CSV table of C-alpha atoms in Angstrom, one decimal:
chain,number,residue,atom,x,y,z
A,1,UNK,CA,111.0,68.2,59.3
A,2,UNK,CA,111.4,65.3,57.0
A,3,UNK,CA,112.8,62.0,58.4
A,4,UNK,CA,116.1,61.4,57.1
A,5,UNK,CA,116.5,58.5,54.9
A,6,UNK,CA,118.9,55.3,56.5
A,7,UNK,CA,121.8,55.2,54.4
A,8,UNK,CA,122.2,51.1,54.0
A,9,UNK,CA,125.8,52.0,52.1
A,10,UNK,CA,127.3,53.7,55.7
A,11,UNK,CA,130.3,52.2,56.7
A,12,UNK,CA,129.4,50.8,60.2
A,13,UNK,CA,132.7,50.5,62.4
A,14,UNK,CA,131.3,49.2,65.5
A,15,UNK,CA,133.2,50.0,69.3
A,16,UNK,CA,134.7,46.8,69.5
A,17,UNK,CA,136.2,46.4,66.5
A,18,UNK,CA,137.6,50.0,66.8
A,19,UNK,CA,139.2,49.1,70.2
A,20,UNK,CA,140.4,46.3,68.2
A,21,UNK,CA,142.3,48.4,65.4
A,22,UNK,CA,144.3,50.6,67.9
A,23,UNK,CA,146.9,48.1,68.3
A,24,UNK,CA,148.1,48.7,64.6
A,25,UNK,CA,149.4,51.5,65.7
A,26,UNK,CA,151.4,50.2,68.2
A,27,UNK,CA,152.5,47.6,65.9
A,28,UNK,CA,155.4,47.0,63.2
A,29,UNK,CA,153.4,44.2,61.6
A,30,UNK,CA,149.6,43.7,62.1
A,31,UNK,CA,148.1,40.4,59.7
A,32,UNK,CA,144.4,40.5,59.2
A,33,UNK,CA,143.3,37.0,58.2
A,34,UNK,CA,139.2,36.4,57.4
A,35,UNK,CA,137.4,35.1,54.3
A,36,UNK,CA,135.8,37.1,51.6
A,37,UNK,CA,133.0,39.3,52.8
A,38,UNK,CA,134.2,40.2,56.5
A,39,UNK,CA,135.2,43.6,55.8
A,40,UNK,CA,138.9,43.1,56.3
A,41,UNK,CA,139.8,45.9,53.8
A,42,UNK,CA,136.6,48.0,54.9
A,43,UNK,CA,138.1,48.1,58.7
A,44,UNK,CA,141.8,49.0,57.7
A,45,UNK,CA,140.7,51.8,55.1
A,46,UNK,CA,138.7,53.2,58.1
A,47,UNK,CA,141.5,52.9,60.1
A,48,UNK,CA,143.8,54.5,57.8
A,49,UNK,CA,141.6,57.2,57.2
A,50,UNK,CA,141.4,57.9,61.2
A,51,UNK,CA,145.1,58.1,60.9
A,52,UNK,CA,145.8,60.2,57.9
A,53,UNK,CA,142.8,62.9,59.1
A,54,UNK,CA,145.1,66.4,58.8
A,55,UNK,CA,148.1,64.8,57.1
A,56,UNK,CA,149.2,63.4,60.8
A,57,UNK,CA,150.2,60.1,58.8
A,58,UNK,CA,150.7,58.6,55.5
A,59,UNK,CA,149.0,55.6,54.3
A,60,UNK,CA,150.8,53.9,51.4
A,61,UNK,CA,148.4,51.2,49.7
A,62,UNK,CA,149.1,47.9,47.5
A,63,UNK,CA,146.6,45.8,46.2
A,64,UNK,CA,147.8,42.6,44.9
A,65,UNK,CA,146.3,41.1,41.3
A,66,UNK,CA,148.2,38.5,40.9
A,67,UNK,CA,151.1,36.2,42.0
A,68,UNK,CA,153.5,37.7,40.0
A,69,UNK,CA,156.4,39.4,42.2
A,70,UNK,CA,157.7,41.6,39.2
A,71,UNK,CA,154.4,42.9,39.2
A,72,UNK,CA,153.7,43.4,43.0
A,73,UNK,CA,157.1,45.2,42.3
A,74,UNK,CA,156.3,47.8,40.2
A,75,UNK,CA,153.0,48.6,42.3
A,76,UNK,CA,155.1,49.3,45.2
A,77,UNK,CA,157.2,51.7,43.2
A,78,UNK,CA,154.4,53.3,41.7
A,79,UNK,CA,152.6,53.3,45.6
A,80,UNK,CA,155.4,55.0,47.2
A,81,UNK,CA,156.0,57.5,44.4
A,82,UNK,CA,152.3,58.0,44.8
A,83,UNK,CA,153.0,59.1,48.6
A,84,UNK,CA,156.1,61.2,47.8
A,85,UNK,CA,158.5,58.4,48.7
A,86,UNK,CA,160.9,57.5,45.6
A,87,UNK,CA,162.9,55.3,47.6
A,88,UNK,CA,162.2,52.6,45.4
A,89,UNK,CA,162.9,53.8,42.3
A,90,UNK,CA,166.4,53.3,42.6
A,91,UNK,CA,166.4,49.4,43.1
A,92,UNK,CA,165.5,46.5,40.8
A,93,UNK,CA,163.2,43.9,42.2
A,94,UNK,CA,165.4,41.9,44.5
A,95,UNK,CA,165.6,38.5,43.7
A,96,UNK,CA,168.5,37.6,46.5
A,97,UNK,CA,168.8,37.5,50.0
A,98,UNK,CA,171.7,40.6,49.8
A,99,UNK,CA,169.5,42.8,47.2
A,100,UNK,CA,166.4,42.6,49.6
A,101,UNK,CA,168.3,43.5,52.7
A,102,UNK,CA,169.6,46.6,51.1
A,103,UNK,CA,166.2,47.7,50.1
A,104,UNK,CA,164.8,47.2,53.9
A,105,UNK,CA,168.0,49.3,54.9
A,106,UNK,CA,166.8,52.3,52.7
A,107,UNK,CA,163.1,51.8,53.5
A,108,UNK,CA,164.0,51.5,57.2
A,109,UNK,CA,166.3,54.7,56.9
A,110,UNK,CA,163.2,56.7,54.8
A,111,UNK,CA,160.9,56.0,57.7
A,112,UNK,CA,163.0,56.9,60.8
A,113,UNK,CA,164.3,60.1,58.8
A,114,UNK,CA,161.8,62.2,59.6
A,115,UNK,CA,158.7,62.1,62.5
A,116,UNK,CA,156.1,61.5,60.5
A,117,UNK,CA,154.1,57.9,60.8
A,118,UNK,CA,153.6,55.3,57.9
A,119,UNK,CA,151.3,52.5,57.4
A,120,UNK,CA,151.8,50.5,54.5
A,121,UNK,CA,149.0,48.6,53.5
A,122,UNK,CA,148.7,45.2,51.6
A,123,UNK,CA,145.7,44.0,50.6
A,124,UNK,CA,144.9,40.8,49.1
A,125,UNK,CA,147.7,38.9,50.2
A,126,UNK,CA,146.6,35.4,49.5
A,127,UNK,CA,147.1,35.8,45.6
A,128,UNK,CA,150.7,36.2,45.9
A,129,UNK,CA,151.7,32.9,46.1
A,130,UNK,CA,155.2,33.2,47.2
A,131,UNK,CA,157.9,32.4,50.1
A,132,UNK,CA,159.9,34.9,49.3
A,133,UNK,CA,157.2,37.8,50.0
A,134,UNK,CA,156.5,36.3,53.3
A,135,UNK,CA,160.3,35.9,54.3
A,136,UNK,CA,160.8,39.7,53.6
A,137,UNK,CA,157.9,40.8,55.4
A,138,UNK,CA,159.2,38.6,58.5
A,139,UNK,CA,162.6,40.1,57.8
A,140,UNK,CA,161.4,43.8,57.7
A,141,UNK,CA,159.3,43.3,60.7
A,142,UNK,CA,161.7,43.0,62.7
A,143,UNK,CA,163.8,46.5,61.8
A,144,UNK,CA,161.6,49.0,61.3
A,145,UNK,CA,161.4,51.6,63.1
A,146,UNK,CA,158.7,52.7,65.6
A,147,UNK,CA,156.9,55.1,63.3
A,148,UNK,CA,156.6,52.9,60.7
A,149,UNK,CA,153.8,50.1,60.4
A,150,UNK,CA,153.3,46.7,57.9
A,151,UNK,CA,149.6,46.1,57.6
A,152,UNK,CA,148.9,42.9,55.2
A,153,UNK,CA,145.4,41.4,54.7
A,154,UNK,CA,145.1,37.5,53.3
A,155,UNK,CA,141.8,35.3,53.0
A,156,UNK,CA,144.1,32.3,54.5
A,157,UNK,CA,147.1,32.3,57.2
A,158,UNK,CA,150.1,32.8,55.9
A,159,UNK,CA,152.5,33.8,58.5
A,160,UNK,CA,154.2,30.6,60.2
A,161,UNK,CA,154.0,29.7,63.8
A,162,UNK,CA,157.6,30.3,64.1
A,163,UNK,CA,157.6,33.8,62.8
A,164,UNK,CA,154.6,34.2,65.1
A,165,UNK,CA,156.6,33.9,68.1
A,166,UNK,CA,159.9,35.2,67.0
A,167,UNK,CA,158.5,38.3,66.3
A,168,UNK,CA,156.8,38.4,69.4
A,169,UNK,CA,154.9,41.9,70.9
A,170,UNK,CA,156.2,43.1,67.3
A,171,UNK,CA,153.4,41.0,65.3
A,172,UNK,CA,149.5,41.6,66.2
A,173,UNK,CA,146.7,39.2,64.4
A,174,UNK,CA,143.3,40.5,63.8
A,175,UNK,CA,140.8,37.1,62.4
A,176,UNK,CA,137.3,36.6,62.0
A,177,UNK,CA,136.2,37.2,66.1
A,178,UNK,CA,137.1,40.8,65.2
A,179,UNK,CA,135.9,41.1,62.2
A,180,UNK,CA,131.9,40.0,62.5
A,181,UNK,CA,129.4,41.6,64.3
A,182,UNK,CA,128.1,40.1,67.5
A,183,UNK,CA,124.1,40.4,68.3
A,184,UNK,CA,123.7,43.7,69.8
A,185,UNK,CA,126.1,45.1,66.7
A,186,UNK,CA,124.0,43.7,64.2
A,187,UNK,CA,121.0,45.0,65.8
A,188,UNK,CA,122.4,48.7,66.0
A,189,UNK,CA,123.6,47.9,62.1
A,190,UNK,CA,120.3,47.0,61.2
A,191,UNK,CA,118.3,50.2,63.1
A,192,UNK,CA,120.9,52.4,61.2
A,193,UNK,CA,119.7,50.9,58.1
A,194,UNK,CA,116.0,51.3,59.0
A,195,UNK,CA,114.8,48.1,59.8
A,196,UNK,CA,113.7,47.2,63.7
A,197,UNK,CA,114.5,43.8,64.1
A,198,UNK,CA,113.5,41.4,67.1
A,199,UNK,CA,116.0,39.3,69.2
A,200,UNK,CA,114.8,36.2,67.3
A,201,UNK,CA,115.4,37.9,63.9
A,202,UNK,CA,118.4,39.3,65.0
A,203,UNK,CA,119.8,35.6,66.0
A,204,UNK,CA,118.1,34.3,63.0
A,205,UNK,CA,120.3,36.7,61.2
A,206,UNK,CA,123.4,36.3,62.8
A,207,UNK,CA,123.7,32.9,62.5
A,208,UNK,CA,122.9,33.1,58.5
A,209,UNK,CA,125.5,35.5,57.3
């Protein structure tokens, strides 16, 4: 039989940091916070995918481009039509206090209407350089309902101490501990890719990426 090739492009989701995803789930807001190239986006997709095996949950994603809220706007409309939700549609972007809590009340009322769970997925959050997406997702946080979960990912910390503990058991933080692989994960990453590597290499390694 011929030896099966390592596939170096395998997504490699390591025990650890798949004990440390199941909290999202248990979570209205979960903020994952790591610089480029720690798989922050890799791990959620995973998770997502986990969750959305046999139509058991929808995932709605939104990658952000730019800093532009008009924009990010649109992408949410287009995202939730995209998962059969045209909730959005109906509203304007909402540039007051009064417009935006009349949007979470329809989101909030979508989501609890029916059994099925949601995670709604923002990637790149760091490039949206703007209070008033960070007030609403504080805001939102704290209403919706049990079936319904925020997931935001941002290169820097962006959610205020404050928030941090007013929203209490409501908000859970994934960072960089989470994220990178420890020696003995790094060594089972690099046998799935083929290579045998010693305890020296492997520390060698670990240290320089």
């Amino acid at each position: 039989m011929a030896k099966r090739k390592p596939d170096t492009g395998a997504i490699y989701i390591s025990p650890r940091l798949r004990a440390s995803l199941e909290p999202v789930g248990r979570c209205a807001l979960t903020v994952v916070t790591a610089p480029m190239g720690y798989g922050k986006t890799t791990a959620i997709n995973w998770f997502l995918a986990e969750k959305t095996k046999g139509g058991k949950a929808v995932a709605i994603r939104m990658s952000i481009y730019s800093g532009s809220i008009p924009i990010l706007w649109r992408s949410a409309q287009d995202a939730f039509r995209y998962a059969g939700l045209d909730v959005l549609d109906a509203f304007d972007f909402p540039g007051d206090e009064a417009s935006a809590g009349r949007v979470m009340e329809e989101l909030c009322r979508t989501f609890a209407a029916g059994k099925t769970s949601y995670y709604l997925f923002l990637d790149d959050f760091h490039l949206l350089r703007d209070e008033r997406a960070v007030r609403f997702i504080c805001r939102i946080s704290t209403r919706l309902p049990e079936n319904a979960h925020l997931i935001v990912a941002s290169r820097d910390r962006f959610l205020p101490a404050a928030e941090v503990v007013r929203l209490g058991a409501r908000v859970y933080q994934i960072g960089t501990e989470q994220l990178r692989l420890n020696h003995t994960e790094l060594a089972v990453y690099a046998h799935r890719c083929g290579t045998e590597l010693s305890d020296a290499q492997v520390e060698r390694l670990l240290y320089s990426s």
